[in-house]
Coordinates of C-alpha atoms (C1' of nucleotides) in Angstrom, one line a residue:
Chain A
M1 CA 54.9 -50.3 -66.9
L2 CA 56.3 -51.0 -63.5
I3 CA 58.5 -54.1 -63.0
L4 CA 58.5 -55.6 -59.5
N5 CA 62.1 -56.6 -59.0
A6 CA 62.3 -57.4 -55.3
A7 CA 60.6 -58.8 -52.3
V8 CA 60.5 -56.2 -49.5
T9 CA 60.5 -57.3 -45.9
V10 CA 60.7 -55.6 -42.5
D11 CA 63.0 -57.0 -39.8
L12 CA 63.0 -56.0 -36.2
L13 CA 65.7 -55.4 -33.7
I14 CA 63.7 -55.4 -30.5
F15 CA 66.0 -54.4 -27.6
T16 CA 65.3 -54.4 -23.9
V17 CA 67.2 -54.2 -20.7
Q18 CA 66.5 -57.1 -18.4
D19 CA 68.4 -58.2 -15.3
G20 CA 70.9 -55.5 -15.9
E21 CA 71.6 -56.8 -19.4
F22 CA 71.2 -55.3 -22.8
R23 CA 69.2 -57.9 -24.8
V24 CA 67.7 -58.5 -28.2
L25 CA 64.8 -60.7 -29.1
L26 CA 65.7 -63.5 -31.4
I27 CA 63.6 -66.3 -32.8
E28 CA 64.6 -69.8 -33.8
R29 CA 63.6 -70.3 -37.4
A30 CA 61.1 -73.1 -38.0
L31 CA 61.3 -73.0 -41.8
D32 CA 64.0 -73.1 -44.5
P33 CA 66.1 -71.2 -45.4
F34 CA 68.2 -71.3 -42.2
K35 CA 65.8 -73.6 -40.5
G36 CA 67.0 -74.0 -36.8
S37 CA 69.1 -70.9 -36.9
W38 CA 68.5 -67.8 -34.8
A39 CA 67.2 -64.8 -36.6
L40 CA 65.6 -61.4 -36.2
P41 CA 61.8 -61.4 -36.2
G42 CA 60.3 -60.0 -39.4
G43 CA 58.1 -60.5 -42.4
F44 CA 56.8 -59.2 -45.6
A45 CA 55.4 -55.8 -46.0
L46 CA 51.8 -56.0 -46.9
E47 CA 50.3 -54.4 -49.9
D48 CA 48.6 -51.4 -48.3
E49 CA 50.8 -50.7 -45.4
T50 CA 53.6 -48.3 -44.8
L51 CA 57.0 -49.6 -43.8
A52 CA 56.5 -48.2 -40.3
D53 CA 53.1 -49.8 -40.1
A54 CA 54.5 -53.2 -41.1
A55 CA 57.2 -52.8 -38.4
E56 CA 54.6 -51.9 -35.8
R57 CA 52.5 -54.9 -36.7
E58 CA 55.4 -57.2 -36.4
L59 CA 56.4 -55.7 -33.1
V60 CA 52.9 -56.2 -31.7
E61 CA 52.8 -59.8 -33.0
E62 CA 56.1 -60.6 -31.5
T63 CA 55.9 -58.9 -28.1
G64 CA 52.2 -58.2 -27.5
I65 CA 53.2 -54.8 -26.5
R66 CA 50.5 -52.2 -27.0
Q67 CA 50.6 -49.7 -29.9
G68 CA 52.9 -46.8 -29.2
A69 CA 54.2 -48.1 -25.9
A70 CA 57.6 -48.7 -27.5
H71 CA 60.0 -46.6 -29.4
L72 CA 60.2 -47.7 -33.0
E73 CA 62.4 -46.2 -35.7
Q74 CA 63.9 -47.2 -39.1
L75 CA 67.5 -48.4 -38.9
A76 CA 68.7 -49.1 -42.4
T77 CA 68.0 -51.2 -45.4
Y78 CA 69.9 -54.3 -46.5
G79 CA 69.6 -55.6 -50.1
D80 CA 72.7 -57.3 -51.2
P81 CA 71.9 -59.7 -54.1
G82 CA 73.1 -62.8 -52.3
R83 CA 71.7 -62.1 -48.8
D84 CA 68.7 -64.5 -49.2
P85 CA 69.1 -67.7 -51.2
R86 CA 65.5 -67.5 -52.4
G87 CA 66.1 -64.3 -54.5
R88 CA 66.2 -60.6 -54.3
V89 CA 64.9 -59.8 -50.8
V90 CA 65.4 -56.2 -49.6
T91 CA 64.8 -55.8 -45.9
V92 CA 64.1 -52.6 -44.1
A93 CA 65.5 -53.1 -40.5
H94 CA 63.8 -51.3 -37.7
L95 CA 64.9 -50.6 -34.1
A96 CA 62.5 -51.0 -31.2
L97 CA 63.2 -50.2 -27.6
V98 CA 60.8 -51.8 -25.1
P99 CA 60.6 -51.9 -21.3
G100 CA 62.0 -55.0 -19.5
L101 CA 59.8 -58.0 -19.8
P102 CA 57.0 -56.4 -21.9
T103 CA 55.2 -59.8 -21.9
P104 CA 57.0 -63.1 -21.8
Q105 CA 57.1 -63.2 -25.6
G106 CA 56.2 -66.0 -28.0
G107 CA 55.2 -65.1 -31.6
S108 CA 51.9 -66.1 -33.0
D109 CA 53.4 -69.0 -34.9
A110 CA 55.3 -72.0 -33.5
K111 CA 58.8 -70.5 -33.5
S112 CA 60.4 -69.9 -30.1
A113 CA 61.6 -66.5 -29.1
S114 CA 64.2 -65.5 -26.5
W115 CA 65.7 -62.4 -25.0
I116 CA 69.5 -62.9 -25.7
P117 CA 72.2 -60.6 -24.3
V118 CA 73.6 -58.8 -27.3
G119 CA 77.1 -60.0 -26.7
A120 CA 76.0 -63.6 -26.8
A121 CA 73.7 -62.9 -29.8
L122 CA 76.6 -61.6 -31.8
K123 CA 78.5 -64.9 -31.2
K124 CA 75.7 -67.1 -32.5
R125 CA 75.4 -68.2 -36.1
L126 CA 72.5 -65.9 -37.3
A127 CA 70.5 -66.4 -40.4
F128 CA 71.0 -64.2 -43.5
D129 CA 73.0 -61.1 -42.8
H130 CA 71.4 -60.6 -39.4
R131 CA 74.7 -60.5 -37.6
R132 CA 75.6 -57.4 -39.5
I133 CA 72.2 -55.8 -39.0
L134 CA 72.4 -56.6 -35.3
G135 CA 75.9 -55.0 -35.1
D136 CA 74.6 -51.9 -36.7
G137 CA 71.5 -51.8 -34.5
I138 CA 73.6 -52.1 -31.3
E139 CA 75.8 -49.2 -32.3
R140 CA 72.7 -47.1 -33.2
A141 CA 71.1 -47.8 -29.9
R142 CA 74.3 -47.0 -28.0
A143 CA 74.7 -43.7 -29.9
K144 CA 71.1 -42.7 -29.5
L145 CA 71.4 -42.8 -25.7
E146 CA 73.9 -40.1 -25.9
Y147 CA 71.8 -37.4 -27.5
S148 CA 68.2 -38.6 -27.0
P149 CA 66.1 -39.4 -24.0
L150 CA 65.4 -42.9 -25.3
A151 CA 67.0 -44.7 -22.4
A152 CA 63.8 -44.1 -20.6
R153 CA 61.9 -46.2 -23.1
F154 CA 63.6 -49.2 -21.5
C155 CA 62.1 -48.3 -18.1
E156 CA 58.6 -48.5 -16.8
E157 CA 56.2 -45.5 -17.0
T158 CA 57.8 -44.1 -13.8
F159 CA 61.4 -44.9 -12.8
T160 CA 64.2 -43.8 -10.5
V161 CA 67.4 -42.1 -11.4
A162 CA 69.3 -45.3 -10.5
E163 CA 67.1 -47.4 -12.7
L164 CA 67.8 -45.1 -15.6
R165 CA 71.5 -45.3 -14.8
G166 CA 71.2 -49.0 -14.9
V167 CA 69.9 -48.8 -18.4
Y168 CA 72.9 -46.7 -19.5
E169 CA 75.3 -49.0 -17.8
A170 CA 73.8 -52.1 -19.4
V171 CA 73.6 -50.7 -22.9
W172 CA 77.0 -49.1 -22.8
G173 CA 78.6 -51.8 -20.8
H174 CA 80.2 -49.3 -18.5
E175 CA 79.8 -48.3 -14.9
L176 CA 78.8 -44.7 -14.5
D177 CA 79.4 -42.5 -11.4
P178 CA 76.1 -42.3 -9.6
R179 CA 76.6 -38.8 -8.3
N180 CA 77.6 -37.2 -11.6
F181 CA 74.9 -39.1 -13.4
H182 CA 72.3 -37.9 -11.0
R183 CA 73.5 -34.3 -11.4
K184 CA 73.5 -34.6 -15.2
V185 CA 70.0 -36.1 -15.8
T186 CA 68.3 -34.0 -13.1
T187 CA 69.7 -30.7 -14.4
T188 CA 69.0 -31.4 -18.1
P189 CA 65.9 -29.3 -18.8
D190 CA 62.7 -31.3 -19.6
F191 CA 64.5 -34.6 -19.4
L192 CA 63.0 -36.0 -16.2
I193 CA 59.7 -34.9 -14.6
P194 CA 59.3 -35.7 -10.9
T195 CA 56.0 -37.4 -10.2
G196 CA 56.2 -36.5 -6.5
G197 CA 56.2 -40.2 -5.5
T198 CA 59.0 -42.3 -4.1
T199 CA 59.8 -45.9 -4.0
T200 CA 61.9 -48.3 -2.0
R201 CA 61.8 -51.1 -4.5
N202 CA 65.5 -51.1 -4.8
G203 CA 66.2 -51.0 -1.0
G204 CA 67.8 -48.2 1.0
R205 CA 66.7 -44.6 1.2
P206 CA 63.5 -44.0 -0.8
A207 CA 64.2 -42.8 -4.3
Q208 CA 62.2 -40.1 -6.2
L209 CA 60.1 -41.4 -9.1
F210 CA 60.3 -39.6 -12.5
R211 CA 58.5 -39.8 -15.8
L212 CA 60.0 -38.9 -19.1
G213 CA 59.8 -35.3 -20.1
Q214 CA 59.3 -33.9 -23.5
V215 CA 62.9 -33.3 -24.7
E216 CA 63.8 -34.5 -28.1
T217 CA 67.5 -34.0 -27.9
L218 CA 69.8 -33.7 -25.0
H219 CA 72.0 -30.5 -25.0
P220 CA 74.7 -31.1 -24.1
P221 CA 74.6 -34.9 -24.7
M222 CA 75.3 -37.6 -22.2
L223 CA 78.9 -38.7 -22.7
R224 CA 79.8 -42.3 -23.2
P225 CA 82.9 -43.1 -21.2
E226 CA 86.3 -43.8 -22.8
Chain B
M1 CA 58.3 -69.5 -53.3
L2 CA 59.3 -65.9 -53.2
I3 CA 56.7 -63.3 -54.2
L4 CA 58.2 -60.1 -55.6
N5 CA 56.0 -57.4 -54.1
A6 CA 57.7 -54.2 -54.9
A7 CA 60.0 -52.2 -57.2
V8 CA 63.1 -51.1 -55.5
T9 CA 64.8 -47.9 -56.6
V10 CA 67.7 -45.8 -55.4
D11 CA 67.4 -42.1 -55.1
L12 CA 70.2 -39.7 -54.5
L13 CA 70.6 -36.5 -52.5
I14 CA 73.8 -35.1 -54.1
F15 CA 74.8 -32.1 -52.0
T16 CA 77.6 -29.6 -52.7
V17 CA 78.7 -26.1 -51.5
Q18 CA 79.0 -23.7 -54.3
D19 CA 79.3 -19.9 -54.2
G20 CA 78.9 -20.1 -50.5
E21 CA 75.5 -21.9 -50.8
F22 CA 74.4 -25.3 -49.7
R23 CA 73.0 -26.9 -52.8
V24 CA 71.4 -30.1 -54.0
L25 CA 71.3 -31.6 -57.5
L26 CA 67.8 -31.8 -58.9
I27 CA 66.7 -32.9 -62.3
E28 CA 63.7 -31.9 -64.4
R29 CA 61.7 -35.0 -65.2
A30 CA 61.3 -35.7 -68.9
L31 CA 58.7 -38.5 -68.4
D32 CA 55.5 -39.2 -66.5
P33 CA 54.7 -39.5 -63.7
F34 CA 55.5 -35.9 -62.6
K35 CA 56.7 -34.9 -66.1
G36 CA 58.2 -31.4 -65.9
S37 CA 58.5 -31.5 -62.1
W38 CA 61.8 -31.3 -60.2
A39 CA 63.0 -34.5 -58.7
L40 CA 65.9 -36.3 -57.1
P41 CA 68.1 -38.3 -59.5
G42 CA 67.6 -42.0 -59.1
G43 CA 66.7 -45.3 -60.8
F44 CA 66.0 -48.9 -60.4
A45 CA 68.4 -51.2 -58.6
L46 CA 69.8 -53.7 -61.1
E47 CA 69.6 -57.4 -60.5
D48 CA 73.1 -58.2 -59.4
E49 CA 74.1 -55.0 -57.7
T50 CA 74.1 -54.0 -54.0
L51 CA 72.2 -50.9 -53.0
A52 CA 75.4 -49.1 -52.4
D53 CA 76.7 -50.0 -55.9
A54 CA 73.4 -48.8 -57.5
A55 CA 73.8 -45.5 -55.7
E56 CA 77.4 -45.2 -56.8
R57 CA 76.5 -46.0 -60.3
E58 CA 73.7 -43.3 -60.3
L59 CA 76.1 -40.8 -58.8
V60 CA 78.7 -41.4 -61.5
E61 CA 76.1 -41.2 -64.2
E62 CA 74.7 -37.9 -62.8
T63 CA 77.9 -36.0 -61.9
G64 CA 80.7 -37.8 -63.7
I65 CA 82.7 -37.8 -60.5
R66 CA 85.3 -40.5 -60.2
Q67 CA 84.6 -43.5 -58.0
G68 CA 85.3 -42.9 -54.4
A69 CA 85.9 -39.2 -54.7
A70 CA 82.6 -38.4 -52.9
H71 CA 81.2 -39.5 -49.7
L72 CA 78.2 -41.7 -50.1
E73 CA 76.0 -43.2 -47.4
Q74 CA 72.5 -44.6 -47.1
L75 CA 70.0 -42.1 -45.7
A76 CA 66.6 -43.9 -45.3
T77 CA 64.0 -45.9 -47.1
Y78 CA 60.6 -44.6 -48.2
G79 CA 57.9 -47.0 -49.2
D80 CA 54.5 -45.6 -48.4
P81 CA 51.9 -47.3 -50.6
G82 CA 50.8 -44.2 -52.4
R83 CA 54.1 -42.5 -53.0
D84 CA 54.3 -43.6 -56.6
P85 CA 51.1 -43.6 -58.7
R86 CA 52.5 -46.6 -60.7
G87 CA 52.4 -49.0 -57.8
R88 CA 54.5 -50.1 -54.9
V89 CA 57.9 -48.5 -55.3
V90 CA 60.3 -48.6 -52.4
T91 CA 63.2 -46.2 -52.7
V92 CA 66.4 -46.3 -50.7
A93 CA 67.6 -42.7 -50.5
H94 CA 71.3 -42.1 -50.3
L95 CA 73.3 -39.0 -49.4
A96 CA 76.3 -37.9 -51.4
L97 CA 78.7 -35.1 -50.6
V98 CA 80.7 -33.8 -53.4
P99 CA 83.2 -30.9 -53.8
G100 CA 81.9 -27.7 -55.4
L101 CA 81.5 -27.9 -59.2
P102 CA 82.5 -31.6 -59.5
T103 CA 81.7 -31.4 -63.2
P104 CA 79.1 -29.1 -64.8
Q105 CA 76.5 -31.9 -64.5
G106 CA 74.1 -33.3 -67.1
G107 CA 72.9 -36.8 -66.8
S108 CA 73.3 -39.3 -69.5
D109 CA 69.8 -38.9 -70.7
A110 CA 68.1 -35.8 -71.9
K111 CA 66.8 -34.4 -68.6
S112 CA 68.4 -31.2 -67.4
A113 CA 70.0 -31.1 -64.0
S114 CA 70.7 -28.1 -61.7
W115 CA 72.4 -27.3 -58.5
I116 CA 69.6 -25.6 -56.5
P117 CA 70.2 -23.9 -53.1
V118 CA 68.4 -26.2 -50.5
G119 CA 66.1 -23.5 -49.3
A120 CA 64.8 -22.8 -52.8
A121 CA 64.6 -26.6 -53.5
L122 CA 62.3 -27.1 -50.5
K123 CA 60.0 -24.5 -51.9
K124 CA 59.6 -26.1 -55.3
R125 CA 56.9 -28.6 -56.1
L126 CA 58.9 -31.8 -56.1
A127 CA 57.9 -35.2 -57.5
F128 CA 56.8 -38.1 -55.4
D129 CA 57.7 -37.6 -51.7
H130 CA 61.0 -36.1 -52.6
R131 CA 60.4 -33.0 -50.5
R132 CA 60.2 -35.1 -47.4
I133 CA 63.4 -37.0 -48.4
L134 CA 65.2 -33.8 -49.1
G135 CA 64.2 -32.4 -45.7
D136 CA 65.5 -35.5 -44.0
G137 CA 68.7 -35.4 -46.0
I138 CA 69.4 -31.8 -45.2
E139 CA 69.0 -32.5 -41.5
R140 CA 71.2 -35.5 -41.7
A141 CA 73.9 -33.5 -43.5
R142 CA 73.7 -30.7 -41.0
A143 CA 74.0 -33.2 -38.1
K144 CA 76.8 -35.1 -39.6
L145 CA 79.0 -32.0 -39.8
E146 CA 78.9 -31.8 -36.0
Y147 CA 80.5 -35.1 -35.2
S148 CA 82.2 -36.2 -38.4
P149 CA 84.9 -34.6 -40.6
L150 CA 82.7 -34.8 -43.7
A151 CA 82.6 -31.1 -44.2
A152 CA 86.0 -31.6 -45.9
R153 CA 84.3 -33.7 -48.6
F154 CA 82.8 -30.4 -49.9
C155 CA 86.3 -29.0 -50.3
E156 CA 89.0 -29.8 -52.8
E157 CA 91.8 -32.2 -52.0
T158 CA 93.6 -29.4 -50.1
F159 CA 91.9 -26.5 -48.5
T160 CA 92.3 -23.6 -46.0
V161 CA 90.7 -23.3 -42.6
A162 CA 88.6 -20.4 -44.0
E163 CA 87.3 -22.5 -46.9
L164 CA 86.3 -25.2 -44.4
R165 CA 84.6 -22.7 -42.3
G166 CA 82.7 -21.5 -45.4
V167 CA 81.3 -25.0 -45.8
Y168 CA 80.1 -25.1 -42.2
E169 CA 78.5 -21.6 -42.6
A170 CA 76.8 -22.5 -45.8
V171 CA 75.4 -25.8 -44.6
W172 CA 74.3 -24.5 -41.2
G173 CA 73.3 -21.1 -42.4
H174 CA 75.2 -19.5 -39.6
E175 CA 78.2 -17.3 -39.3
L176 CA 80.9 -18.8 -37.2
D177 CA 83.6 -16.9 -35.3
P178 CA 86.8 -17.3 -37.4
R179 CA 89.1 -17.4 -34.4
N180 CA 87.2 -19.9 -32.4
F181 CA 86.7 -22.0 -35.5
H182 CA 90.4 -22.0 -36.3
R183 CA 91.3 -23.0 -32.7
K184 CA 88.7 -25.8 -32.8
V185 CA 89.6 -27.5 -36.0
T186 CA 93.4 -27.1 -35.7
T187 CA 93.4 -28.6 -32.2
T188 CA 91.1 -31.6 -32.9
P189 CA 93.6 -34.4 -33.3
D190 CA 93.9 -36.0 -36.7
F191 CA 91.2 -33.7 -38.2
L192 CA 93.4 -31.5 -40.4
I193 CA 96.9 -32.4 -41.7
P194 CA 99.1 -29.4 -42.8
T195 CA 100.5 -30.0 -46.3
G196 CA 103.2 -27.4 -45.7
G197 CA 101.9 -25.3 -48.6
T198 CA 100.1 -22.0 -48.5
T199 CA 97.8 -20.2 -50.8
T200 CA 96.7 -16.6 -51.4
R201 CA 93.7 -17.6 -53.6
N202 CA 91.3 -15.9 -51.1
G203 CA 93.4 -12.7 -50.9
G204 CA 95.1 -11.3 -47.8
R205 CA 97.8 -13.0 -45.8
P206 CA 98.7 -16.5 -47.2
A207 CA 96.7 -19.3 -45.6
Q208 CA 98.0 -22.7 -44.7
L209 CA 96.7 -25.6 -46.8
F210 CA 95.5 -28.7 -45.1
R211 CA 94.3 -32.1 -46.2
L212 CA 91.8 -34.2 -44.4
G213 CA 93.2 -36.4 -41.6
Q214 CA 92.0 -39.9 -40.6
V215 CA 89.5 -39.1 -37.8
E216 CA 86.2 -40.9 -38.1
T217 CA 84.5 -39.0 -35.3
L218 CA 85.2 -35.6 -33.8
H219 CA 85.6 -35.6 -30.0
P220 CA 84.2 -33.3 -28.8
P221 CA 82.0 -32.4 -31.7
M222 CA 81.7 -29.2 -33.5
L223 CA 78.8 -27.3 -32.1
R224 CA 76.0 -25.9 -34.2
P225 CA 75.1 -22.4 -33.0
E226 CA 71.7 -21.7 -31.4
Chain C
dT1 C1' 100.6 3.3 -47.2
dA2 C1' 95.9 0.9 -46.6
dA3 C1' 92.9 -3.0 -47.1
dA4 C1' 92.2 -7.8 -46.7
dT5 C1' 92.6 -12.0 -44.8
dA6 C1' 95.3 -15.3 -41.5
dG7 C1' 96.5 -16.6 -37.2
dT8 C1' 97.4 -16.1 -31.8
dG9 C1' 96.1 -14.8 -27.2
dT10 C1' 93.1 -13.9 -23.1
dC11 C1' 89.2 -13.9 -20.1
dT12 C1' 85.1 -16.1 -18.5
dC13 C1' 81.6 -19.4 -17.9
dT14 C1' 79.7 -24.0 -18.5
dC15 C1' 80.2 -28.4 -17.5
dA16 C1' 82.2 -33.2 -16.8
dG17 C1' 85.2 -36.1 -13.9
dA18 C1' 86.7 -37.3 -9.2
dC19 C1' 85.4 -37.9 -4.8
dA20 C1' 83.4 -36.6 0.4
dT21 C1' 79.5 -36.1 2.9
dT22 C1' 74.8 -36.2 4.5
dA23 C1' 69.9 -38.2 4.3
dT24 C1' 66.4 -41.7 4.9
dG25 C1' 64.6 -45.8 4.7
dA26 C1' 64.6 -51.4 6.2
dA27 C1' 66.5 -55.4 8.9
Chain D
dT1 C1' 72.5 -49.7 15.3
dT2 C1' 74.0 -51.2 11.0
dC3 C1' 73.4 -51.5 6.3
dA4 C1' 71.9 -50.1 1.8
dT5 C1' 70.8 -46.9 -1.3
dA6 C1' 69.6 -41.8 -2.5
dA7 C1' 70.9 -37.2 -2.8
dT8 C1' 73.8 -33.0 -2.4
dG9 C1' 78.2 -30.5 -2.4
dT10 C1' 83.1 -29.2 -3.7
dC11 C1' 87.2 -28.9 -6.4
dT12 C1' 89.6 -29.0 -10.8
dG13 C1' 90.5 -29.0 -15.5
dA14 C1' 88.9 -29.1 -20.5
dG15 C1' 86.9 -26.5 -23.7
dA16 C1' 83.5 -23.1 -26.0
dG17 C1' 82.0 -18.1 -26.6
dA18 C1' 83.4 -13.4 -26.9
dC19 C1' 86.6 -10.4 -28.5
dA20 C1' 91.6 -7.8 -28.9
dC21 C1' 95.6 -8.0 -31.1
dT22 C1' 99.5 -9.3 -34.3
dA23 C1' 101.1 -11.1 -39.0
dT24 C1' 101.6 -11.3 -44.0
dT25 C1' 100.2 -10.7 -48.3
dT26 C1' 98.4 -7.5 -52.6
dA27 C1' 96.9 -3.0 -54.5

DNA sequence: TAAATAGTGTCTCTCAGACATTATGAA
DNA sequence: TTCATAATGTCTGAGAGACACTATTTA
């Protein structure tokens, strides 16, 4: 006989880069416990759903983003006995990277949602152990930009080298040399694919537009300054 | 009201390097489901225990290793609805790295345990989704040796450069150039601390003994061949 | 002595950091 | 023309791969 000993939930760290800032989607809780506090969006895993499916469902509910448009991966699982006053709740935290302003936001229920810069989010009083989860997620996201092409998931379908650089600078909180950055990303095989088009949306000389190539891992990695 | 919707367990990937081979501890299941199949050691998380504590408890039960002597970290969580025929079982897999031959093995219960080379383990019919978990754990362990000093956790308290190289070769399944390896590990700051002692336990010229330094991350990382 | 393993040195190539210069659009 | 941004080029130093050589033990 199987004894159900926990409630399993899925929480989401939905990150974006907007106005040059690395931001996370937080909701204001409408219900107890932690009513009125900021928290990560999330919910219970349904009976016939994988953890990844539950995370994807929450992501769509929360952002309205279309299936598969965002990067979604499991981050870690948090299950300390005292983390939820209601009892043993084990939450599987997921990381989502979405392009800037996917849709204004607003969950299906009455709670309000906001894109908060991660530095400010860490200073808020967050519900449950969400501050710890957020800290872990920020570090994971920063690390992933080093060896994966995921920075492009913060951009639109096509983007310029400078826009991609802006993502790295926002997430890492560091200025990068535009010339070295350009050389690095354009010489890494299969990272960026030129579309042939150009844009002047950022002013100045027209910039080439790229789309994300099919690399999985960057060899050698991008290097975080410092 | 809180609805308990799952059984939460902790499974362990206990890795070691023994006789120059990268091995994992598997047990032969004495009970259904999957009676007679090989499986990862694990068990239910107790009511007042963190996930890390549950993993540590299982590790001690399984290997008899003393608290804190091994490296233990969370790997990932597996919760597909059909993964356990008994119902919704969500398992939080953990990775443990222990020195060769920690103690012969033998769990507290009657099931037999063996150190199986990872290649052979992947070819066995494993219970549940343990083959997938094992694959993920092997990749995590291989990746971690690149940027962390964890290879030393497979060695005794003090070890030689050649012994450390043997760990990398076993885990990565690749020969490494002894001279370049020596230069790399001895010039990475705070990686290896000379004890002053030497040993001839591997024959030939006496080799310096080192203990693990206090680095957390290797900059630049060790590079996996290929 | 030879065999075995440990440890040092050298050369080359890749690549990151620093920074100058040229290119191409809009106001 | 001026300004803003994009793109290319050059120099240097750190460090990895390849491989020759020297050192210190046991048999």
